[in-house]
Amino acid sequence: MTLDRDFYRRDPREVAPDLLNKVLAKGERSGRIVEVEAYCGPIDPGAHSYRGRTERNAVMFGPPGHLYVYFTYGMHHCCNAVCGEEGEGLAVLIRALEPLTGIAEMTAARGPTARRDRDLCSGPAKLTQALGIARADDGADLVDGARITIADDGIAPPACPVRTTRIGLSAGGDHPWRWYVAANPHISRP
DNA sequence: CCGCCGATCTTT
DNA sequence: AAGATCGGCGGG
């Protein structure tokens, strides 16, 4: 079932490992979350919200349980679940999925570079492309689930997820705020 | 399999 | 000027 608002109304470092093994879905396309990173607002120089609210990151400062989608490197989208309390600027970046349904559509959306199932959603920009998530989905309510949902289908988070530093950061790269499902072939990198 | 580099454009 | 990335290319 769909996660409720209170699930997200916590520190992203608590929410992130709890999101492992949950199911992210848009329409017919869905995948199991196998890799996440926490971004911690004013205490986190790696977070988009570190320097306060802007037009781009406004959703991050809104109520929890909404999707923050940003555009980067001139060509990629990445998506986050907003956490904590309204105004705090906290979020969890979804970094990889294990594809579950709609695999034919995902393969079409990803294009010829995705030759195997593990190429479909093994990175934050790959999974948004596979599911068709873009800036138009910025702010989508994950709790009402009208467009995009995150649900618990009965698979518990791993008892011992792997915990490492985050990927691709120049500032704040020392914090161990990345978690992934051990030995899962769909993570972005070990 | 690994590492380097270019693409491409918004934000600072 | 750099970025919460990706894919192609060359080398081991």
CSV table of C-alpha atoms (C1' of nucleotides) in Angstrom, one decimal:
chain,number,residue,atom,x,y,z
A,1,MET,CA,0.0,0.0,0.0
A,2,THR,CA,1.0,3.6,-0.6
A,3,LEU,CA,3.2,5.2,2.1
A,4,ASP,CA,1.5,7.8,4.2
A,5,ARG,CA,2.6,11.4,4.9
A,6,ASP,CA,4.1,10.5,8.3
A,7,PHE,CA,6.5,8.1,6.7
A,8,TYR,CA,8.2,11.0,5.1
A,9,ARG,CA,7.9,13.4,8.1
A,10,ARG,CA,11.3,12.3,9.5
A,11,ASP,CA,15.0,12.9,9.1
A,12,PRO,CA,16.0,11.8,5.6
A,13,ARG,CA,18.8,9.7,7.1
A,14,GLU,CA,16.0,7.6,8.7
A,15,VAL,CA,13.7,7.6,5.7
A,16,ALA,CA,16.4,6.7,3.2
A,17,PRO,CA,17.1,3.1,4.4
A,18,ASP,CA,13.4,2.6,5.0
A,19,LEU,CA,12.7,3.4,1.3
A,20,LEU,CA,14.8,0.4,0.2
A,21,ASN,CA,12.7,-2.3,-1.3
A,22,LYS,CA,9.6,0.0,-1.6
A,23,VAL,CA,8.1,0.2,-5.1
A,24,LEU,CA,8.2,3.5,-7.1
A,25,ALA,CA,5.5,3.6,-9.8
A,26,LYS,CA,4.3,5.9,-12.6
A,27,GLY,CA,1.4,4.4,-14.6
A,28,GLU,CA,2.3,0.9,-15.8
A,29,ARG,CA,6.0,1.3,-15.1
A,30,SER,CA,7.4,0.4,-11.7
A,31,GLY,CA,10.6,-0.7,-10.0
A,32,ARG,CA,11.8,-1.6,-6.5
A,33,ILE,CA,14.0,1.0,-4.9
A,34,VAL,CA,17.5,-0.5,-4.4
A,35,GLU,CA,19.7,2.6,-3.9
A,36,VAL,CA,19.1,6.0,-2.1
A,37,GLU,CA,20.9,9.0,-0.7
A,38,ALA,CA,19.9,11.5,2.0
A,39,TYR,CA,20.2,15.2,1.6
A,40,CYS,CA,20.1,17.3,4.8
A,41,GLY,CA,19.4,20.9,4.0
A,42,PRO,CA,21.2,23.6,6.0
A,43,ILE,CA,23.8,21.2,7.5
A,44,ASP,CA,24.6,19.6,4.2
A,45,PRO,CA,26.8,21.5,1.6
A,46,GLY,CA,26.0,18.8,-0.9
A,47,ALA,CA,22.2,19.6,-0.9
A,48,HIS,CA,20.5,21.8,-3.4
A,49,SER,CA,18.7,23.4,-0.4
A,50,TYR,CA,22.0,24.3,1.4
A,51,ARG,CA,21.9,27.9,0.3
A,52,GLY,CA,18.2,28.4,0.8
A,53,ARG,CA,15.1,28.4,-1.3
A,54,THR,CA,15.2,29.2,-5.0
A,55,GLU,CA,12.8,28.7,-7.9
A,56,ARG,CA,14.4,25.4,-8.8
A,57,ASN,CA,14.4,23.8,-5.4
A,58,ALA,CA,11.1,25.3,-4.0
A,59,VAL,CA,9.4,21.9,-3.8
A,60,MET,CA,12.2,20.7,-1.4
A,61,PHE,CA,11.0,23.3,1.1
A,62,GLY,CA,7.4,22.3,0.7
A,63,PRO,CA,5.4,19.6,2.7
A,64,PRO,CA,6.9,16.1,2.9
A,65,GLY,CA,5.7,13.3,0.7
A,66,HIS,CA,6.1,15.2,-2.6
A,67,LEU,CA,8.5,14.6,-5.4
A,68,TYR,CA,11.3,17.0,-6.1
A,69,VAL,CA,12.5,16.7,-9.7
A,70,TYR,CA,15.5,18.7,-10.9
A,71,PHE,CA,17.2,19.1,-14.3
A,72,THR,CA,21.0,18.9,-14.4
A,73,TYR,CA,24.0,18.6,-16.7
A,74,GLY,CA,21.9,20.1,-19.5
A,75,MET,CA,20.1,16.8,-20.2
A,76,HIS,CA,19.2,14.8,-17.1
A,77,HIS,CA,16.4,14.7,-14.6
A,78,CYS,CA,16.7,13.2,-11.0
A,79,CYS,CA,14.0,12.7,-8.5
A,80,ASN,CA,13.7,12.9,-4.7
A,81,ALA,CA,11.2,12.3,-2.0
A,82,VAL,CA,10.8,15.4,0.2
A,83,CYS,CA,11.2,14.6,3.9
A,84,GLY,CA,11.0,16.2,7.3
A,85,GLU,CA,8.8,19.2,8.1
A,86,GLU,CA,7.7,21.8,5.6
A,87,GLY,CA,10.4,24.5,5.3
A,88,GLU,CA,13.3,22.3,6.2
A,89,GLY,CA,14.6,21.5,2.7
A,90,LEU,CA,15.3,17.8,3.3
A,91,ALA,CA,15.0,15.0,0.8
A,92,VAL,CA,16.0,11.5,-0.3
A,93,LEU,CA,17.4,11.0,-3.8
A,94,ILE,CA,16.2,7.8,-5.5
A,95,ARG,CA,19.4,6.5,-7.3
A,96,ALA,CA,18.4,3.1,-8.6
A,97,LEU,CA,15.5,0.7,-9.2
A,98,GLU,CA,15.1,-2.9,-10.0
A,99,PRO,CA,12.6,-2.9,-12.8
A,100,LEU,CA,9.3,-4.7,-12.0
A,101,THR,CA,6.6,-3.8,-14.5
A,102,GLY,CA,6.3,-1.9,-17.8
A,103,ILE,CA,9.8,-3.2,-18.8
A,104,ALA,CA,8.9,-2.9,-22.6
A,105,GLU,CA,8.0,0.8,-22.1
A,106,MET,CA,11.1,1.5,-20.0
A,107,THR,CA,13.3,-0.1,-22.7
A,108,ALA,CA,11.7,2.0,-25.4
A,109,ALA,CA,12.1,5.2,-23.2
A,110,ARG,CA,15.7,4.5,-22.5
A,111,GLY,CA,16.7,3.9,-26.1
A,112,PRO,CA,19.3,1.7,-27.7
A,113,THR,CA,22.0,2.1,-25.0
A,114,ALA,CA,19.9,0.0,-22.6
A,115,ARG,CA,20.7,-3.5,-23.8
A,116,ARG,CA,20.0,-5.4,-20.5
A,117,ASP,CA,17.4,-5.0,-17.7
A,118,ARG,CA,20.1,-3.8,-15.5
A,119,ASP,CA,20.8,-0.8,-17.8
A,120,LEU,CA,17.2,0.5,-17.4
A,121,CYS,CA,17.2,2.1,-14.0
A,122,SER,CA,20.8,1.8,-12.5
A,123,GLY,CA,21.3,5.5,-11.9
A,124,PRO,CA,19.3,8.5,-10.9
A,125,ALA,CA,18.9,9.9,-14.4
A,126,LYS,CA,18.4,6.5,-16.0
A,127,LEU,CA,15.4,5.7,-13.8
A,128,THR,CA,13.7,9.1,-14.4
A,129,GLN,CA,14.1,8.5,-18.2
A,130,ALA,CA,12.8,4.9,-17.9
A,131,LEU,CA,9.7,5.9,-16.0
A,132,GLY,CA,9.1,9.1,-17.9
A,133,ILE,CA,9.6,11.4,-14.9
A,134,ALA,CA,10.6,15.0,-15.8
A,135,ARG,CA,10.3,18.6,-14.6
A,136,ALA,CA,6.5,18.4,-15.2
A,137,ASP,CA,6.3,15.9,-12.3
A,138,ASP,CA,8.1,18.3,-9.9
A,139,GLY,CA,5.9,18.6,-6.8
A,140,ALA,CA,3.8,15.5,-7.5
A,141,ASP,CA,2.1,14.3,-4.3
A,142,LEU,CA,3.3,10.8,-3.6
A,143,VAL,CA,0.7,10.3,-0.9
A,144,ASP,CA,-2.4,11.0,-2.9
A,145,GLY,CA,-0.7,9.0,-5.6
A,146,ALA,CA,-2.6,10.5,-8.5
A,147,ARG,CA,0.4,10.4,-10.8
A,148,ILE,CA,3.4,8.8,-9.0
A,149,THR,CA,3.4,6.5,-6.0
A,150,ILE,CA,5.8,4.9,-3.6
A,151,ALA,CA,4.2,1.8,-2.0
A,152,ASP,CA,5.1,-1.0,0.4
A,153,ASP,CA,4.2,-4.3,-1.3
A,154,GLY,CA,5.2,-6.4,1.8
A,155,ILE,CA,9.0,-6.7,1.2
A,156,ALA,CA,10.7,-5.3,4.2
A,157,PRO,CA,13.8,-3.1,3.9
A,158,PRO,CA,17.1,-5.1,4.2
A,159,ALA,CA,18.2,-5.7,7.7
A,160,CYS,CA,21.8,-4.8,6.8
A,161,PRO,CA,21.9,-2.4,3.9
A,162,VAL,CA,25.3,-1.3,2.6
A,163,ARG,CA,26.1,2.3,3.7
A,164,THR,CA,28.7,4.4,1.9
A,165,THR,CA,29.5,8.0,1.1
A,166,ARG,CA,27.4,9.7,-1.6
A,167,ILE,CA,28.3,9.7,-5.3
A,168,GLY,CA,29.3,12.7,-7.5
A,169,LEU,CA,29.7,15.4,-4.8
A,170,SER,CA,32.5,17.9,-4.4
A,171,ALA,CA,31.1,19.3,-1.1
A,172,GLY,CA,29.7,17.2,1.6
A,173,GLY,CA,31.2,14.0,0.1
A,174,ASP,CA,32.4,12.8,3.5
A,175,HIS,CA,29.0,12.0,5.0
A,176,PRO,CA,28.0,8.3,4.8
A,177,TRP,CA,24.5,9.1,3.6
A,178,ARG,CA,24.1,6.6,0.8
A,179,TRP,CA,22.4,3.2,1.2
A,180,TYR,CA,21.8,0.3,-1.1
A,181,VAL,CA,20.6,-3.3,-1.2
A,182,ALA,CA,23.7,-5.5,-0.9
A,183,ALA,CA,24.6,-7.6,-4.0
A,184,ASN,CA,21.8,-6.2,-6.0
A,185,PRO,CA,22.8,-6.0,-9.7
A,186,HIS,CA,20.6,-2.9,-10.4
A,187,ILE,CA,22.6,-0.4,-8.2
A,188,SER,CA,24.4,2.4,-10.0
A,189,ARG,CA,27.8,1.3,-8.7
A,190,PRO,CA,29.2,-0.7,-5.7
B,1,DC,C1',36.3,-4.1,-16.7
B,2,DC,C1',38.2,0.6,-15.9
B,3,DG,C1',39.1,5.5,-16.5
B,4,DC,C1',38.8,9.7,-19.2
B,5,DC,C1',36.3,13.0,-21.8
B,6,DG,C1',32.5,15.5,-24.2
B,7,DA,C1',27.6,16.6,-24.3
B,8,DT,C1',24.4,20.4,-23.1
B,9,DC,C1',22.0,24.1,-20.5
B,10,DT,C1',20.4,25.8,-16.0
B,11,DT,C1',21.9,28.0,-12.0
B,12,DT,C1',25.1,30.8,-9.4
C,1,DA,C1',32.0,28.3,-14.1
C,2,DA,C1',30.3,24.2,-12.3
C,3,DG,C1',27.0,20.6,-11.7
C,4,DA,C1',23.3,15.0,-6.8
C,5,DT,C1',25.1,12.2,-14.9
C,6,DC,C1',25.6,9.2,-18.8
C,7,DG,C1',27.6,6.9,-22.7
C,8,DG,C1',31.4,6.3,-26.0
C,9,DC,C1',36.0,5.4,-26.6
C,10,DG,C1',40.6,3.7,-25.7
C,11,DG,C1',43.6,0.8,-23.0
C,12,DG,C1',44.6,-3.3,-19.8
